[in-house]
């Protein structure tokens, strides 16, 4: 799935657990956390050029890794924005978890799939319900996420 859709969905889901005045902040943190699992592309080796392909959509996309991935995101975000945005670590952690959790599930909706149950199973879940790039899904979600944040109305999320 493309990173924009990953971010938009992560932001929208984070908005569900925010106060109306914090919808933009929740969307930002959820969006960043929603894109974070794809940082697995940084796993590389000069000796094994296929290593990046082997680990993409692997452990970082597993549902069992969500608590750790969300925690890592919140540990990065907290010192950068907590004071400026008057946020607690718990708020940032919740939005990070929610955003991060959407990533593997959304990737499972593509034909490529992902290893949702790693390390319990190496099975790749591929439901093939959404194209990897699908503006008919991404654009309406993006518009609604922005409307929710700007108008401070959770109903748009």
Backbone as JSON Lines, residues from 0, in Angstrom:
{"i":0,"aa":"X","n":[0.85,-1.17,0.0],"ca":[0.0,0.0,0.0],"c":[0.9,1.23,0.0]}
{"i":1,"aa":"X","n":[0.45,2.28,-0.65],"ca":[1.26,3.48,-0.73],"c":[1.32,4.2,0.63]}
{"i":2,"aa":"X","n":[2.39,4.93,0.89],"ca":[2.56,5.56,2.21],"c":[1.5,6.62,2.53]}
{"i":3,"aa":"X","n":[0.96,7.26,1.53],"ca":[-0.06,8.29,1.81],"c":[-1.3,7.64,2.41]}
{"i":4,"aa":"X","n":[-1.76,6.56,1.81],"ca":[-2.93,5.86,2.33],"c":[-2.64,5.31,3.73]}
{"i":5,"aa":"X","n":[-1.43,4.76,3.92],"ca":[-1.05,4.25,5.24],"c":[-1.13,5.37,6.28]}
{"i":6,"aa":"X","n":[-0.6,6.52,5.94],"ca":[-0.63,7.65,6.87],"c":[-2.03,8.17,7.14]}
{"i":7,"aa":"X","n":[-2.82,8.29,6.09],"ca":[-4.18,8.81,6.25],"c":[-5.01,7.89,7.14]}
{"i":8,"aa":"X","n":[-4.95,6.59,6.89],"ca":[-5.72,5.66,7.71],"c":[-5.23,5.68,9.16]}
{"i":9,"aa":"X","n":[-3.91,5.7,9.36],"ca":[-3.38,5.78,10.72],"c":[-3.85,7.04,11.44]}
{"i":10,"aa":"X","n":[-3.88,8.15,10.71],"ca":[-4.35,9.41,11.3],"c":[-5.82,9.38,11.66]}
{"i":11,"aa":"X","n":[-6.63,8.81,10.78],"ca":[-8.07,8.74,11.04],"c":[-8.36,7.88,12.26]}
{"i":12,"aa":"X","n":[-7.73,6.73,12.35],"ca":[-7.99,5.83,13.48],"c":[-7.53,6.48,14.78]}
{"i":13,"aa":"X","n":[-6.42,7.2,14.76],"ca":[-5.96,7.91,15.96],"c":[-6.95,9.0,16.36]}
{"i":14,"aa":"X","n":[-7.6,9.61,15.38],"ca":[-8.58,10.66,15.69],"c":[-9.76,10.11,16.5]}
{"i":15,"aa":"X","n":[-10.07,8.83,16.35],"ca":[-11.18,8.24,17.11],"c":[-10.95,8.34,18.61]}
{"i":16,"aa":"X","n":[-9.7,8.3,19.05],"ca":[-9.37,8.32,20.48],"c":[-8.79,9.67,20.89]}
{"i":17,"aa":"X","n":[-9.32,10.74,20.36],"ca":[-8.81,12.05,20.74],"c":[-9.97,12.98,21.08]}
{"i":18,"aa":"X","n":[-9.63,14.01,21.8],"ca":[-10.61,15.07,22.09],"c":[-10.73,15.93,20.84]}
{"i":19,"aa":"X","n":[-11.88,16.57,20.66],"ca":[-12.07,17.39,19.45],"c":[-10.96,18.43,19.23]}
{"i":20,"aa":"X","n":[-10.47,19.03,20.29],"ca":[-9.43,20.05,20.12],"c":[-8.07,19.45,19.74]}
{"i":21,"aa":"X","n":[-7.91,18.13,19.88],"ca":[-6.64,17.47,19.56],"c":[-6.69,16.63,18.29]}
{"i":22,"aa":"X","n":[-7.73,16.8,17.47],"ca":[-7.88,15.96,16.29],"c":[-6.71,16.11,15.3]}
{"i":23,"aa":"X","n":[-6.21,17.32,15.12],"ca":[-5.09,17.53,14.19],"c":[-3.82,16.88,14.74]}
{"i":24,"aa":"X","n":[-3.61,17.0,16.05],"ca":[-2.42,16.39,16.66],"c":[-2.49,14.88,16.58]}
{"i":25,"aa":"X","n":[-3.65,14.32,16.87],"ca":[-3.83,12.86,16.8],"c":[-3.62,12.37,15.37]}
{"i":26,"aa":"X","n":[-4.14,13.11,14.4],"ca":[-3.99,12.72,13.01],"c":[-2.53,12.73,12.58]}
{"i":27,"aa":"X","n":[-1.79,13.72,13.04],"ca":[-0.37,13.81,12.68],"c":[0.42,12.65,13.27]}
{"i":28,"aa":"X","n":[0.23,12.4,14.55],"ca":[0.96,11.31,15.21],"c":[0.52,9.96,14.65]}
{"i":29,"aa":"X","n":[-0.77,9.77,14.49],"ca":[-1.28,8.52,13.92],"c":[-0.78,8.29,12.5]}
{"i":30,"aa":"X","n":[-0.71,9.35,11.72],"ca":[-0.23,9.23,10.34],"c":[1.25,8.83,10.31]}
{"i":31,"aa":"X","n":[2.05,9.48,11.12],"ca":[3.48,9.13,11.16],"c":[3.69,7.7,11.63]}
{"i":32,"aa":"X","n":[2.96,7.32,12.67],"ca":[3.07,5.94,13.17],"c":[2.5,4.95,12.16]}
{"i":33,"aa":"X","n":[1.49,5.36,11.42],"ca":[0.9,4.5,10.41],"c":[1.84,4.22,9.24]}
{"i":34,"aa":"X","n":[2.78,5.11,9.02],"ca":[3.76,4.9,7.95],"c":[5.03,4.21,8.46]}
{"i":35,"aa":"X","n":[5.25,4.22,9.76],"ca":[6.51,3.74,10.35],"c":[6.88,2.29,10.03]}
{"i":36,"aa":"X","n":[5.93,1.34,9.96],"ca":[6.36,-0.03,9.67],"c":[7.13,-0.19,8.37]}
{"i":37,"aa":"X","n":[6.92,0.72,7.43],"ca":[7.65,0.62,6.16],"c":[9.11,1.06,6.29]}
{"i":38,"aa":"X","n":[9.51,1.49,7.46],"ca":[10.93,1.79,7.67],"c":[11.76,0.5,7.64]}
{"i":39,"aa":"X","n":[11.09,-0.64,7.56],"ca":[11.81,-1.9,7.41],"c":[12.6,-1.95,6.1]}
{"i":40,"aa":"X","n":[12.32,-1.06,5.18],"ca":[13.09,-1.01,3.94],"c":[14.54,-0.57,4.2]}
{"i":41,"aa":"X","n":[14.8,-0.05,5.4],"ca":[16.16,0.35,5.75],"c":[17.02,-0.84,6.16]}
{"i":42,"aa":"X","n":[16.39,-2.0,6.34],"ca":[17.15,-3.21,6.66],"c":[17.8,-3.69,5.36]}
{"i":43,"aa":"X","n":[19.09,-3.49,5.27],"ca":[19.82,-3.8,4.03],"c":[21.15,-4.47,4.35]}
{"i":44,"aa":"X","n":[21.71,-5.08,3.34],"ca":[23.01,-5.72,3.47],"c":[23.72,-5.67,2.13]}
{"i":45,"aa":"X","n":[24.98,-5.26,2.15],"ca":[25.76,-5.28,0.91],"c":[26.01,-6.71,0.44]}
{"i":46,"aa":"X","n":[26.11,-7.63,1.39],"ca":[26.38,-9.03,1.05],"c":[25.16,-9.78,0.56]}
{"i":47,"aa":"X","n":[23.95,-9.32,0.91],"ca":[22.72,-10.0,0.51],"c":[21.73,-8.98,-0.04]}
{"i":48,"aa":"X","n":[21.73,-8.78,-1.36],"ca":[20.85,-7.76,-1.95],"c":[19.36,-8.07,-1.8]}
{"i":49,"aa":"X","n":[19.02,-9.3,-1.48],"ca":[17.61,-9.67,-1.33],"c":[17.11,-9.51,0.1]}
{"i":50,"aa":"X","n":[17.99,-9.13,1.01],"ca":[17.61,-9.0,2.42],"c":[16.47,-8.0,2.61]}
{"i":51,"aa":"X","n":[16.54,-6.88,1.9],"ca":[15.49,-5.86,2.02],"c":[14.13,-6.42,1.6]}
{"i":52,"aa":"X","n":[14.1,-7.2,0.54],"ca":[12.84,-7.81,0.1],"c":[12.34,-8.85,1.1]}
{"i":53,"aa":"X","n":[13.28,-9.58,1.68],"ca":[12.91,-10.62,2.63],"c":[12.26,-10.03,3.89]}
{"i":54,"aa":"X","n":[12.74,-8.88,4.35],"ca":[12.23,-8.31,5.59],"c":[11.14,-7.26,5.39]}
{"i":55,"aa":"X","n":[10.87,-6.88,4.15],"ca":[9.76,-5.94,3.95],"c":[8.44,-6.69,4.14]}
{"i":56,"aa":"X","n":[7.54,-6.05,4.89],"ca":[6.25,-6.66,5.26],"c":[6.48,-7.93,6.09]}
{"i":57,"aa":"X","n":[7.41,-7.85,6.98],"ca":[7.77,-8.99,7.83],"c":[7.41,-8.63,9.27]}
{"i":58,"aa":"X","n":[8.37,-8.64,10.17],"ca":[8.07,-8.47,11.6],"c":[7.5,-7.1,11.94]}
{"i":59,"aa":"X","n":[7.89,-6.05,11.21],"ca":[7.36,-4.71,11.53],"c":[5.88,-4.59,11.19]}
{"i":60,"aa":"X","n":[5.37,-5.5,10.38],"ca":[3.96,-5.47,9.98],"c":[3.1,-6.46,10.76]}
{"i":61,"aa":"X","n":[3.7,-7.21,11.66],"ca":[2.98,-8.21,12.43],"c":[2.09,-7.55,13.5]}
{"i":62,"aa":"X","n":[0.91,-8.1,13.69],"ca":[0.03,-7.59,14.74],"c":[0.65,-7.75,16.12]}
{"i":63,"aa":"X","n":[1.49,-8.76,16.28],"ca":[2.14,-8.98,17.57],"c":[3.25,-7.96,17.83]}
{"i":64,"aa":"X","n":[3.71,-7.27,16.81],"ca":[4.75,-6.25,16.96],"c":[4.15,-4.86,17.22]}
{"i":65,"aa":"X","n":[2.84,-4.71,17.07],"ca":[2.19,-3.4,17.22],"c":[2.54,-2.72,18.55]}
{"i":66,"aa":"X","n":[2.46,-3.42,19.7],"ca":[2.8,-2.73,20.95],"c":[4.23,-2.19,20.96]}
{"i":67,"aa":"X","n":[5.16,-2.93,20.38],"ca":[6.55,-2.5,20.34],"c":[6.76,-1.38,19.33]}
{"i":68,"aa":"X","n":[6.17,-1.53,18.16],"ca":[6.3,-0.5,17.13],"c":[5.68,0.82,17.58]}
{"i":69,"aa":"X","n":[4.5,0.74,18.19],"ca":[3.86,1.96,18.7],"c":[4.68,2.59,19.81]}
{"i":70,"aa":"X","n":[5.27,1.77,20.66],"ca":[6.12,2.29,21.74],"c":[7.36,2.97,21.18]}
{"i":71,"aa":"X","n":[7.99,2.35,20.2],"ca":[9.17,2.97,19.58],"c":[8.81,4.31,18.97]}
{"i":72,"aa":"X","n":[7.68,4.37,18.25],"ca":[7.24,5.64,17.66],"c":[7.02,6.69,18.74]}
{"i":73,"aa":"X","n":[6.34,6.32,19.81],"ca":[6.04,7.3,20.86],"c":[7.31,7.75,21.57]}
{"i":74,"aa":"X","n":[8.3,6.88,21.7],"ca":[9.57,7.27,22.31],"c":[10.33,8.26,21.43]}
{"i":75,"aa":"X","n":[10.11,8.18,20.13],"ca":[10.72,9.15,19.21],"c":[9.91,10.46,19.21]}
{"i":76,"aa":"X","n":[8.59,10.36,19.17],"ca":[7.74,11.55,19.07],"c":[7.71,12.38,20.36]}
{"i":77,"aa":"X","n":[7.69,11.71,21.5],"ca":[7.5,12.41,22.78],"c":[8.51,13.54,23.0]}
{"i":78,"aa":"X","n":[9.81,13.29,22.91],"ca":[10.74,14.4,23.16],"c":[10.67,15.5,22.1]}
{"i":79,"aa":"X","n":[10.18,15.17,20.92],"ca":[10.12,16.16,19.85],"c":[8.92,17.09,19.94]}
{"i":80,"aa":"X","n":[7.78,16.59,20.42],"ca":[6.55,17.39,20.32],"c":[5.75,17.52,21.61]}
{"i":81,"aa":"X","n":[6.03,16.75,22.62],"ca":[5.16,16.73,23.81],"c":[5.04,18.1,24.45]}
{"i":82,"aa":"X","n":[6.13,18.76,24.68],"ca":[6.08,20.07,25.35],"c":[5.43,21.11,24.46]}
{"i":83,"aa":"X","n":[5.8,21.11,23.18],"ca":[5.27,22.11,22.26],"c":[3.77,21.97,22.08]}
{"i":84,"aa":"X","n":[3.27,20.72,22.05],"ca":[1.85,20.49,21.82],"c":[1.08,20.2,23.11]}
{"i":85,"aa":"X","n":[1.73,20.27,24.24],"ca":[1.11,20.0,25.55],"c":[0.43,18.63,25.58]}
{"i":86,"aa":"X","n":[1.19,17.59,25.24],"ca":[0.66,16.24,25.2],"c":[1.37,15.37,26.24]}
{"i":87,"aa":"X","n":[0.63,14.44,26.78],"ca":[1.23,13.47,27.71],"c":[1.8,12.31,26.92]}
{"i":88,"aa":"X","n":[2.68,11.56,27.58],"ca":[3.24,10.38,26.93],"c":[2.13,9.38,26.61]}
{"i":89,"aa":"X","n":[1.13,9.27,27.49],"ca":[0.04,8.33,27.27],"c":[-0.76,8.67,26.01]}
{"i":90,"aa":"X","n":[-1.0,9.96,25.77],"ca":[-1.73,10.36,24.55],"c":[-0.93,9.97,23.31]}
{"i":91,"aa":"X","n":[0.34,10.31,23.33],"ca":[1.19,10.02,22.18],"c":[1.28,8.51,21.96]}
{"i":92,"aa":"X","n":[1.4,7.75,23.05],"ca":[1.49,6.3,22.95],"c":[0.21,5.7,22.36]}
{"i":93,"aa":"X","n":[-0.94,6.15,22.82],"ca":[-2.21,5.63,22.32],"c":[-2.35,5.91,20.83]}
{"i":94,"aa":"X","n":[-2.09,7.14,20.42],"ca":[-2.22,7.48,19.0],"c":[-1.19,6.75,18.16]}
{"i":95,"aa":"X","n":[0.0,6.54,18.71],"ca":[1.03,5.78,17.98],"c":[0.61,4.33,17.81]}
{"i":96,"aa":"X","n":[0.09,3.73,18.86],"ca":[-0.37,2.34,18.77],"c":[-1.46,2.21,17.72]}
{"i":97,"aa":"X","n":[-2.43,3.1,17.78],"ca":[-3.56,3.02,16.84],"c":[-3.09,3.2,15.4]}
{"i":98,"aa":"X","n":[-2.27,4.2,15.17],"ca":[-1.76,4.42,13.82],"c":[-0.93,3.26,13.32]}
{"i":99,"aa":"X","n":[-0.05,2.76,14.18],"ca":[0.82,1.65,13.81],"c":[0.01,0.4,13.5]}
{"i":100,"aa":"X","n":[-1.04,0.16,14.27],"ca":[-1.86,-1.04,14.11],"c":[-2.55,-1.11,12.75]}
{"i":101,"aa":"X","n":[-2.82,0.01,12.14],"ca":[-3.53,0.01,10.86],"c":[-2.66,-0.48,9.71]}
{"i":102,"aa":"X","n":[-1.35,-0.34,9.85],"ca":[-0.46,-0.57,8.71],"c":[-0.52,-2.0,8.18]}
{"i":103,"aa":"X","n":[-0.28,-2.97,9.04],"ca":[-0.28,-4.36,8.6],"c":[-1.62,-4.79,8.05]}
{"i":104,"aa":"X","n":[-2.69,-4.33,8.7],"ca":[-4.03,-4.7,8.24],"c":[-4.32,-4.13,6.85]}
{"i":105,"aa":"X","n":[-3.89,-2.89,6.62],"ca":[-4.1,-2.3,5.3],"c":[-3.25,-3.0,4.25]}
{"i":106,"aa":"X","n":[-2.01,-3.35,4.58],"ca":[-1.18,-4.09,3.63],"c":[-1.77,-5.47,3.33]}
{"i":107,"aa":"X","n":[-2.43,-6.06,4.29],"ca":[-3.07,-7.36,4.07],"c":[-4.22,-7.26,3.08]}
{"i":108,"aa":"X","n":[-4.75,-6.09,2.89],"ca":[-5.85,-5.89,1.94],"c":[-5.37,-5.86,0.49]}
{"i":109,"aa":"X","n":[-4.06,-5.84,0.26],"ca":[-3.53,-5.82,-1.1],"c":[-3.26,-7.25,-1.58]}
{"i":110,"aa":"X","n":[-2.89,-7.37,-2.84],"ca":[-2.59,-8.7,-3.39],"c":[-1.22,-9.2,-2.92]}
{"i":111,"aa":"X","n":[-0.35,-8.3,-2.45],"ca":[0.97,-8.71,-1.96],"c":[0.88,-9.32,-0.57]}
{"i":112,"aa":"X","n":[0.01,-8.76,0.25],"ca":[-0.18,-9.28,1.6],"c":[0.97,-8.99,2.54]}
{"i":113,"aa":"X","n":[0.87,-9.55,3.74],"ca":[1.88,-9.34,4.78],"c":[1.79,-10.46,5.81]}
{"i":114,"aa":"X","n":[2.83,-10.59,6.61],"ca":[2.89,-11.64,7.63],"c":[2.29,-11.11,8.94]}
{"i":115,"aa":"X","n":[0.99,-11.11,9.03],"ca":[0.29,-10.54,10.18],"c":[0.55,-11.28,11.49]}
{"i":116,"aa":"X","n":[0.81,-12.56,11.42],"ca":[0.94,-13.35,12.65],"c":[2.38,-13.78,12.95]}
{"i":117,"aa":"X","n":[3.36,-13.12,12.33],"ca":[4.75,-13.44,12.62],"c":[4.99,-13.18,14.1]}
{"i":118,"aa":"X","n":[5.68,-13.96,14.86],"ca":[6.49,-15.14,14.58],"c":[5.71,-16.45,14.72]}
{"i":119,"aa":"X","n":[4.43,-16.36,14.99],"ca":[3.63,-17.58,15.16],"c":[3.4,-18.3,13.84]}
{"i":120,"aa":"X","n":[3.41,-17.55,12.76],"ca":[3.15,-18.13,11.44],"c":[3.9,-17.32,10.38]}
{"i":121,"aa":"X","n":[4.39,-18.0,9.37],"ca":[5.04,-17.33,8.24],"c":[4.04,-17.06,7.11]}
{"i":122,"aa":"X","n":[2.77,-17.38,7.35],"ca":[1.74,-17.2,6.32],"c":[1.61,-15.72,5.97]}
{"i":123,"aa":"X","n":[1.51,-15.47,4.7],"ca":[1.32,-14.11,4.2],"c":[-0.18,-13.94,3.92]}
{"i":124,"aa":"X","n":[-0.81,-13.02,4.61],"ca":[-2.23,-12.74,4.41],"c":[-2.37,-11.72,3.28]}
{"i":125,"aa":"X","n":[-3.11,-12.07,2.25],"ca":[-3.32,-11.2,1.1],"c":[-4.79,-11.32,0.68]}
{"i":126,"aa":"X","n":[-5.6,-10.38,1.13],"ca":[-7.03,-10.44,0.87],"c":[-7.41,-9.89,-0.5]}
{"i":127,"aa":"X","n":[-6.52,-9.14,-1.13],"ca":[-6.71,-8.63,-2.49],"c":[-8.03,-7.87,-2.66]}
{"i":128,"aa":"X","n":[-8.27,-6.93,-1.75],"ca":[-9.5,-6.13,-1.83],"c":[-9.25,-4.68,-2.23]}
{"i":129,"aa":"X","n":[-7.99,-4.24,-2.15],"ca":[-7.65,-2.85,-2.47],"c":[-6.4,-2.86,-3.35]}
{"i":130,"aa":"X","n":[-6.36,-1.96,-4.32],"ca":[-5.16,-1.79,-5.12],"c":[-4.06,-1.17,-4.26]}
{"i":131,"aa":"X","n":[-2.83,-1.38,-4.66],"ca":[-1.7,-0.82,-3.9],"c":[-1.77,0.7,-3.89]}
{"i":132,"aa":"X","n":[-2.18,1.28,-5.0],"ca":[-2.44,2.73,-5.06],"c":[-3.89,2.88,-5.51]}
{"i":133,"aa":"X","n":[-4.73,3.44,-4.64],"ca":[-6.15,3.54,-4.94],"c":[-6.67,4.92,-4.52]}
{"i":134,"aa":"X","n":[-6.62,5.89,-5.42],"ca":[-7.07,7.24,-5.08],"c":[-8.55,7.33,-4.71]}
{"i":135,"aa":"X","n":[-9.36,6.37,-5.17],"ca":[-10.78,6.39,-4.81],"c":[-10.99,6.08,-3.33]}
{"i":136,"aa":"X","n":[-10.01,5.5,-2.69],"ca":[-10.07,5.26,-1.25],"c":[-9.31,6.35,-0.51]}
{"i":137,"aa":"X","n":[-8.12,6.67,-1.0],"ca":[-7.23,7.6,-0.3],"c":[-7.79,9.02,-0.26]}
{"i":138,"aa":"X","n":[-8.24,9.54,-1.37],"ca":[-8.67,10.95,-1.42],"c":[-9.87,11.24,-0.51]}
{"i":139,"aa":"X","n":[-10.93,10.43,-0.53],"ca":[-12.03,10.72,0.41],"c":[-11.59,10.63,1.88]}
{"i":140,"aa":"X","n":[-10.74,9.64,2.2],"ca":[-10.25,9.54,3.58],"c":[-9.43,10.76,3.95]}
{"i":141,"aa":"X","n":[-8.6,11.23,3.03],"ca":[-7.77,12.41,3.3],"c":[-8.63,13.65,3.54]}
{"i":142,"aa":"X","n":[-9.63,13.83,2.7],"ca":[-10.53,14.98,2.84],"c":[-11.26,14.93,4.18]}
{"i":143,"aa":"X","n":[-11.76,13.76,4.56],"ca":[-12.49,13.64,5.83],"c":[-11.57,13.82,7.04]}
{"i":144,"aa":"X","n":[-10.35,13.34,6.96],"ca":[-9.4,13.52,8.07],"c":[-9.08,15.01,8.25]}
{"i":145,"aa":"X","n":[-8.89,15.71,7.14],"ca":[-8.6,17.15,7.21],"c":[-9.81,17.91,7.73]}
{"i":146,"aa":"X","n":[-11.0,17.56,7.26],"ca":[-12.21,18.21,7.75],"c":[-12.38,17.99,9.26]}
{"i":147,"aa":"X","n":[-12.16,16.78,9.71],"ca":[-12.28,16.49,11.15],"c":[-11.32,17.35,11.95]}
{"i":148,"aa":"X","n":[-10.08,17.47,11.49],"ca":[-9.08,18.25,12.21],"c":[-9.39,19.74,12.16]}
{"i":149,"aa":"X","n":[-9.77,20.26,11.01],"ca":[-10.0,21.7,10.86],"c":[-11.29,22.15,11.57]}
{"i":150,"aa":"X","n":[-12.34,21.32,11.47],"ca":[-13.62,21.69,12.07],"c":[-13.77,21.19,13.5]}
{"i":151,"aa":"X","n":[-12.79,20.38,13.94],"ca":[-12.8,19.81,15.29],"c":[-14.06,18.97,15.55]}
{"i":152,"aa":"X","n":[-14.42,18.16,14.54],"ca":[-15.59,17.29,14.63],"c":[-15.17,15.86,14.33]}
{"i":153,"aa":"X","n":[-15.26,15.0,15.33],"ca":[-14.85,13.6,15.19],"c":[-15.73,12.84,14.2]}
{"i":154,"aa":"X","n":[-16.92,13.33,13.95],"ca":[-17.83,12.61,13.07],"c":[-17.26,12.46,11.66]}
{"i":155,"aa":"X","n":[-16.44,13.4,11.22],"ca":[-15.83,13.28,9.9],"c":[-14.8,12.15,9.87]}
{"i":156,"aa":"X","n":[-14.14,11.92,10.98],"ca":[-13.17,10.81,11.05],"c":[-13.93,9.5,10.97]}
